[in-house]
Coordinates of C-alpha atoms in Angstrom, one line a residue:
M1 CA 198.5 -13.6 13.0
T2 CA 197.2 -13.8 9.5
D3 CA 195.2 -10.8 8.2
L4 CA 192.0 -11.1 6.3
P5 CA 192.5 -11.4 2.5
P6 CA 192.2 -8.3 0.4
N7 CA 188.9 -9.5 -1.1
A8 CA 187.3 -10.1 2.3
Q9 CA 184.1 -8.3 3.3
N10 CA 184.6 -5.6 5.9
P11 CA 188.4 -6.0 6.2
E12 CA 188.4 -3.3 9.0
D13 CA 186.0 -5.2 11.1
N14 CA 188.0 -6.5 14.1
V15 CA 185.2 -8.8 15.3
T16 CA 185.1 -10.6 11.9
N17 CA 188.9 -10.8 11.9
D18 CA 188.9 -12.3 15.4
V19 CA 186.2 -14.9 14.5
A20 CA 188.2 -15.8 11.3
Q21 CA 191.4 -16.3 13.3
E22 CA 189.6 -18.5 15.8
L23 CA 188.1 -20.6 13.0
L24 CA 191.5 -21.0 11.3
R25 CA 193.1 -22.0 14.6
R26 CA 190.5 -24.7 15.2
L27 CA 190.9 -26.0 11.7
R28 CA 194.7 -26.0 12.0
Q29 CA 194.5 -28.0 15.3
K30 CA 191.7 -30.3 14.0
Q31 CA 189.4 -29.3 16.9
G32 CA 185.9 -30.6 16.8
N33 CA 184.5 -33.1 14.3
W34 CA 184.4 -33.0 10.5
V35 CA 180.9 -31.5 10.4
E36 CA 182.2 -28.5 12.4
W37 CA 185.2 -28.3 10.1
G38 CA 182.8 -28.0 7.1
G39 CA 180.9 -25.2 8.8
A40 CA 184.1 -23.4 9.7
I41 CA 185.4 -23.5 6.1
A42 CA 182.0 -22.4 4.7
S43 CA 182.1 -19.4 7.1
L44 CA 185.6 -18.5 6.0
L45 CA 184.7 -18.7 2.3
K46 CA 181.7 -16.5 3.0
I47 CA 183.8 -13.7 4.5
G48 CA 186.2 -13.7 1.6
Y49 CA 188.9 -16.3 2.0
N50 CA 189.6 -18.5 -1.0
P51 CA 190.4 -22.2 -0.9
Q52 CA 194.2 -21.7 -1.4
E53 CA 194.4 -19.3 1.5
I54 CA 192.5 -21.7 3.8
F55 CA 194.9 -24.5 2.7
E56 CA 198.0 -22.5 3.5
A57 CA 196.6 -21.5 6.9
T58 CA 195.2 -24.9 8.0
G59 CA 196.5 -27.7 5.8
F60 CA 193.1 -28.6 4.4
E61 CA 193.5 -29.1 0.7
P62 CA 190.9 -27.5 -1.6
I63 CA 189.4 -30.9 -2.6
Q64 CA 189.1 -31.8 1.1
Q65 CA 187.5 -28.5 1.9
N66 CA 184.8 -29.0 -0.8
Q67 CA 184.1 -32.5 0.5
V68 CA 183.6 -31.5 4.1
V69 CA 181.7 -28.3 3.3
V70 CA 179.2 -30.2 1.1
G71 CA 179.2 -33.2 3.4
S72 CA 178.3 -31.1 6.4
Q73 CA 175.5 -29.4 4.5
V74 CA 174.1 -32.9 3.7
Y75 CA 174.6 -33.9 7.3
N76 CA 172.6 -30.9 8.5
S77 CA 169.7 -31.8 6.1
L78 CA 169.6 -35.3 7.6
E79 CA 168.7 -33.9 11.0
K80 CA 165.9 -31.9 9.5
F81 CA 164.2 -35.0 8.1
G82 CA 164.9 -37.2 11.0
V83 CA 167.3 -40.1 10.9
S84 CA 167.8 -42.7 13.6
E85 CA 170.1 -41.8 16.5
A86 CA 172.5 -44.6 15.5
T87 CA 172.8 -43.2 12.0
R88 CA 173.2 -39.6 13.1
S89 CA 175.9 -40.6 15.7
H90 CA 177.7 -42.7 13.1
Y91 CA 178.0 -39.8 10.6
T92 CA 179.0 -37.3 13.3
T93 CA 182.5 -38.8 13.5
R94 CA 183.0 -40.1 10.0
G95 CA 181.5 -40.3 6.5
S96 CA 182.2 -36.9 4.8
D97 CA 183.1 -38.8 1.6
V98 CA 179.9 -40.9 1.9
L99 CA 177.5 -38.0 2.5
Y100 CA 179.2 -35.9 -0.2
E101 CA 177.9 -38.5 -2.8
L102 CA 174.3 -37.7 -1.7
R103 CA 174.6 -34.0 -2.6
L104 CA 172.4 -34.3 -5.7
L105 CA 169.5 -35.9 -3.9
T106 CA 166.6 -34.0 -2.3
Q107 CA 166.8 -33.5 1.5
E108 CA 164.2 -36.2 2.1
E109 CA 166.0 -38.7 -0.2
R110 CA 169.3 -38.0 1.6
A111 CA 167.9 -39.0 4.9
A112 CA 166.4 -42.3 3.6
A113 CA 169.6 -43.0 1.6
A114 CA 171.8 -42.3 4.7
E115 CA 169.8 -44.9 6.7
L116 CA 170.1 -47.5 3.9
I117 CA 173.9 -46.8 3.6
F118 CA 174.4 -47.1 7.3
V119 CA 172.4 -50.4 7.6
H120 CA 174.4 -52.0 4.7
K121 CA 177.7 -50.4 5.7
L122 CA 178.5 -49.2 2.2
D123 CA 181.7 -47.4 1.2
A124 CA 181.9 -44.2 -0.9
D125 CA 182.2 -46.1 -4.3
E126 CA 179.1 -48.1 -3.5
V127 CA 177.3 -45.0 -2.3
K128 CA 177.9 -43.3 -5.6
E129 CA 175.9 -46.1 -7.3
V130 CA 173.2 -46.0 -4.7
A131 CA 172.8 -42.2 -5.1
K132 CA 172.6 -42.5 -8.9
A133 CA 170.0 -45.3 -8.6
I134 CA 167.8 -43.3 -6.1
K135 CA 168.0 -40.1 -8.3
E136 CA 167.1 -41.9 -11.5
F137 CA 164.2 -43.7 -9.7
S138 CA 162.8 -40.4 -8.5
Y139 CA 162.1 -39.4 -12.1
F140 CA 159.3 -42.0 -12.4
R141 CA 156.0 -40.4 -12.1
T142 CA 154.4 -43.8 -11.7
L143 CA 156.5 -46.3 -9.7
P144 CA 157.6 -49.3 -11.8
E145 CA 155.5 -52.4 -11.2
G146 CA 156.7 -54.4 -8.1
F147 CA 158.9 -51.6 -6.6
S148 CA 158.1 -49.2 -3.8
A149 CA 159.4 -45.7 -3.2
H150 CA 161.8 -47.1 -0.5
P151 CA 165.5 -46.4 -1.5
G152 CA 166.3 -50.1 -1.2
D153 CA 163.7 -50.8 -3.8
A154 CA 165.1 -48.0 -5.9
V155 CA 168.5 -49.7 -5.9
A156 CA 166.9 -53.1 -6.5
H157 CA 165.1 -51.7 -9.6
Q158 CA 168.4 -50.3 -11.0
V159 CA 170.1 -53.7 -10.4
W160 CA 167.0 -55.5 -11.9
K161 CA 167.4 -53.4 -15.1
L162 CA 171.1 -54.0 -15.3
A163 CA 170.6 -57.8 -14.8
R164 CA 168.1 -58.0 -17.6
Q165 CA 170.6 -56.3 -20.0
N166 CA 173.4 -58.7 -19.1
A167 CA 173.8 -62.0 -21.0
D168 CA 176.8 -63.2 -19.0
L169 CA 175.4 -65.7 -16.5
Q170 CA 178.0 -65.1 -13.9
Q171 CA 177.6 -61.3 -13.9
R172 CA 173.8 -61.7 -14.1
S173 CA 173.9 -63.9 -11.0
R174 CA 176.1 -61.4 -9.1
L175 CA 173.5 -58.6 -10.0
I176 CA 170.6 -60.8 -8.9
A177 CA 172.3 -61.4 -5.5
K178 CA 172.9 -57.7 -5.1
G179 CA 169.2 -56.9 -6.0
L180 CA 168.0 -59.4 -3.3
R181 CA 170.4 -57.8 -0.8
F182 CA 168.8 -54.3 -1.3
A183 CA 165.1 -55.2 -2.1
H184 CA 162.9 -53.8 0.7
T185 CA 159.5 -55.2 -0.2
P186 CA 158.4 -58.7 -0.9
A187 CA 157.1 -57.6 -4.4
A188 CA 160.6 -56.2 -5.2
R189 CA 162.2 -59.5 -4.1
Q190 CA 159.8 -61.4 -6.3
K191 CA 160.7 -59.3 -9.4
I192 CA 164.4 -60.0 -8.8
E193 CA 163.8 -63.7 -8.2
Q194 CA 161.9 -64.0 -11.5
L195 CA 165.3 -63.4 -13.2
L196 CA 166.5 -66.7 -11.9
T197 CA 164.3 -68.5 -14.4
D198 CA 163.7 -65.8 -17.0
F199 CA 166.9 -65.4 -19.1
T200 CA 165.5 -62.9 -21.6
T201 CA 167.9 -60.1 -22.2
V202 CA 166.9 -56.5 -23.0
P203 CA 169.4 -54.6 -25.2
Q204 CA 171.2 -51.8 -23.4
R205 CA 171.2 -48.4 -25.0
P206 CA 174.5 -46.7 -24.2
A207 CA 174.4 -43.3 -22.7
P208 CA 175.4 -40.5 -25.2
I209 CA 178.7 -38.7 -24.8
L210 CA 178.3 -35.4 -22.9
P211 CA 178.8 -32.5 -25.3
F212 CA 181.9 -31.0 -23.7
Y213 CA 183.8 -28.2 -25.5
R214 CA 186.9 -26.4 -24.3
L215 CA 187.7 -22.8 -25.2
E216 CA 190.9 -23.0 -27.2
F217 CA 190.6 -20.4 -30.1
E218 CA 188.6 -17.2 -30.4
E219 CA 185.8 -17.5 -32.9
Q220 CA 185.2 -14.6 -35.3
L221 CA 181.5 -14.4 -34.5
P222 CA 180.7 -14.8 -30.8
R223 CA 177.1 -15.1 -29.5
I224 CA 175.9 -13.2 -26.5
L225 CA 173.7 -15.3 -24.2
P226 CA 171.6 -14.4 -21.1
V227 CA 172.6 -16.0 -17.9
V228 CA 169.8 -17.5 -15.8
G229 CA 172.1 -17.8 -12.7
E230 CA 174.1 -20.4 -10.8
L231 CA 172.6 -23.6 -9.4
P232 CA 170.5 -24.1 -7.4
L233 CA 167.8 -22.6 -9.6
S234 CA 164.0 -23.1 -9.9
R235 CA 161.9 -23.7 -12.9
Q236 CA 160.6 -20.1 -12.5
D237 CA 164.2 -18.8 -12.7
L238 CA 164.6 -20.6 -16.1
Q239 CA 161.4 -19.3 -17.5
A240 CA 161.8 -15.7 -16.3
V241 CA 164.6 -15.0 -18.7
P242 CA 163.0 -13.3 -21.8
I243 CA 163.5 -14.7 -25.3
L244 CA 166.5 -12.9 -26.9
T245 CA 166.2 -11.1 -30.2
E246 CA 169.4 -10.5 -32.1
I247 CA 169.7 -7.8 -34.8
E248 CA 171.8 -8.8 -37.8
P249 CA 174.4 -8.4 -39.3
F250 CA 176.4 -7.8 -36.0
R251 CA 174.1 -9.8 -33.7
L252 CA 173.2 -6.7 -31.8
V253 CA 171.3 -7.3 -28.5
K254 CA 169.0 -4.8 -26.9
F255 CA 167.7 -5.3 -23.4
S256 CA 166.2 -3.1 -20.6
G257 CA 166.5 -4.1 -17.0
E258 CA 168.9 -6.2 -14.9
Q259 CA 170.5 -9.2 -16.6
A260 CA 173.8 -10.9 -16.7
W261 CA 175.3 -11.9 -20.1
I262 CA 178.1 -14.1 -21.3
P263 CA 179.9 -14.2 -24.6
L264 CA 180.6 -17.6 -26.2
P265 CA 182.3 -18.5 -29.5
G266 CA 180.1 -18.7 -32.6
W267 CA 180.1 -22.5 -32.8
Q268 CA 177.6 -23.8 -35.3
V269 CA 175.5 -25.5 -32.7
L270 CA 175.2 -22.2 -30.8
L271 CA 174.3 -20.2 -33.9
A272 CA 171.6 -22.8 -34.8
A273 CA 170.0 -22.7 -31.3
E274 CA 166.5 -21.1 -31.2
D275 CA 166.3 -20.0 -27.5
P276 CA 169.6 -20.5 -25.8
V277 CA 170.2 -19.5 -22.1
V278 CA 173.1 -20.2 -19.8
I279 CA 173.3 -21.9 -16.4
L280 CA 176.4 -21.8 -14.3
A281 CA 177.2 -25.1 -12.5
N282 CA 180.0 -27.5 -11.4
S283 CA 180.9 -30.4 -13.7
D284 CA 179.9 -32.9 -11.0
R285 CA 176.2 -32.1 -11.4
F286 CA 175.8 -34.4 -14.4
P287 CA 174.5 -38.0 -14.1
I288 CA 177.4 -39.5 -16.1
Q289 CA 180.8 -38.8 -14.7
T290 CA 183.6 -39.2 -17.2
Q291 CA 185.8 -36.3 -16.1
S292 CA 188.5 -36.7 -13.4
Q293 CA 188.7 -33.0 -12.7
I294 CA 185.7 -31.2 -11.2
G295 CA 185.3 -27.5 -11.9
P296 CA 183.0 -24.7 -13.0
V297 CA 181.3 -25.0 -16.3
V298 CA 178.9 -23.0 -18.5
V299 CA 175.8 -25.1 -19.4
V300 CA 174.0 -23.8 -22.5
I301 CA 170.3 -24.8 -22.6
D302 CA 168.0 -24.4 -25.7
R303 CA 164.7 -23.9 -24.1
A304 CA 162.9 -24.4 -27.5
Q305 CA 164.1 -28.0 -27.7
R306 CA 161.7 -29.9 -25.4
E307 CA 161.1 -33.1 -27.4
W308 CA 162.9 -36.2 -26.0
D309 CA 165.5 -38.0 -27.9
A310 CA 167.9 -40.6 -26.5
S311 CA 171.0 -38.9 -27.7
S312 CA 170.6 -35.8 -25.6
Y313 CA 170.6 -34.5 -22.0
F314 CA 167.8 -32.3 -20.7
V315 CA 166.9 -29.9 -17.9
V316 CA 164.1 -31.1 -15.7
E317 CA 162.6 -30.1 -12.4
N318 CA 163.6 -32.2 -9.4
G319 CA 161.6 -31.2 -6.4
D320 CA 161.8 -27.4 -6.4
E321 CA 165.2 -27.2 -8.2
L322 CA 166.5 -27.6 -11.8
D323 CA 168.5 -30.7 -12.6
F324 CA 170.3 -32.3 -15.5
Q325 CA 169.4 -35.8 -16.7
W326 CA 169.6 -38.3 -19.5
F327 CA 166.6 -40.6 -20.1
E328 CA 166.9 -44.0 -21.8
T329 CA 163.2 -44.0 -22.7
E330 CA 160.7 -41.1 -23.1
P331 CA 160.1 -39.7 -19.6
E332 CA 156.7 -38.9 -18.0
I333 CA 158.0 -35.6 -16.6
P334 CA 158.1 -32.3 -18.6
L335 CA 161.4 -31.5 -20.3
L336 CA 162.4 -27.8 -19.8
G337 CA 165.1 -27.6 -22.4
Q338 CA 168.0 -29.5 -24.1
I339 CA 171.6 -29.2 -23.1
I340 CA 173.5 -28.3 -26.3
I341 CA 176.9 -27.3 -25.0
I342 CA 178.9 -27.6 -21.8
V343 CA 181.9 -25.3 -21.8
R344 CA 184.9 -25.6 -19.6
P345 CA 187.1 -22.5 -19.0
K346 CA 190.2 -22.1 -21.2
K347 CA 193.3 -23.8 -19.8
I348 CA 195.8 -21.2 -18.4
L349 CA 199.5 -22.2 -18.5
D350 CA 201.8 -21.2 -15.6
E351 CA 201.9 -17.4 -15.6
E352 CA 205.6 -17.3 -14.8
L353 CA 206.3 -19.8 -17.6
T354 CA 204.4 -17.8 -20.2
K355 CA 206.5 -14.7 -19.5
D356 CA 209.5 -16.5 -21.0
S357 CA 208.2 -17.6 -24.4
W358 CA 211.4 -19.4 -25.3
Q359 CA 210.6 -22.0 -22.7
I360 CA 207.5 -23.2 -24.6
D361 CA 208.4 -22.6 -28.2
E362 CA 210.0 -26.0 -28.7

């Protein structure tokens, strides 16, 4: 029998230990469905197990653990907002990879998206595009002409926009066919069909490169920043952090009360920021995914920079939670701050290898 890990809460609690062993046994024997697996893994993480310990005890790899935990949370939110029995039954036995891609949508959007995905029998790659289209569509304060709030129309609008930017007739025709496949309302179908005779192209503005930095060298003049917290966070959380006043020449910070702080190197972009604060997040929370590895990041926001420009990413309010987004054109919703740096943790070489420096001095 495996004992609770040293960092577990209440390690002497036999009841907790018995529950943990039962959850590990069910996971090891693959009892139940994937939704139950996600709940079991979430419970183990809550009482102090880490992903590596769960992997060694059950065979569930850390990346799979994350998928089923997040997927099960999305599944549970579907039931709250009411999906059809056929859709619910379908996702009970399969689809953790599909539901995982809906994690950034609101609970109401997830339910509508899940129905659309089930009806069209989409795979995980297609779902990623659908989720992106629905999320971007949600930022319109006024719905685009000809398109309704239905997720099918949201996808159709995204395809309509891409088709108008594409001069290649074969690719344009493929996009039009896709738009007609998803369009839910007659008005949306009409907007797509107009592209069959209107060959005007609208230049595409490329998305800017995300400002990723990696900690490699210690800077001589670090900057201490207040931490808002870890996502999910509300607009009130972001605004509650007081403006920081630094005292030169050593950038001394005075503060009374409870507050978390984080030190970052004195990069010029940080030193120039007027009102920087930190949000802790995962790198998969951004609209443009260019990184193969997902992991924790520090997102530095300058709350003083709230004027839109097409070369930057911003913090906005999505429902009741903060979100990160890039806008091709000036948005109608308020911008709460500009993302100026996204910091990954420093790469750590194999600890055993670094003990023998001659192995890495070549």
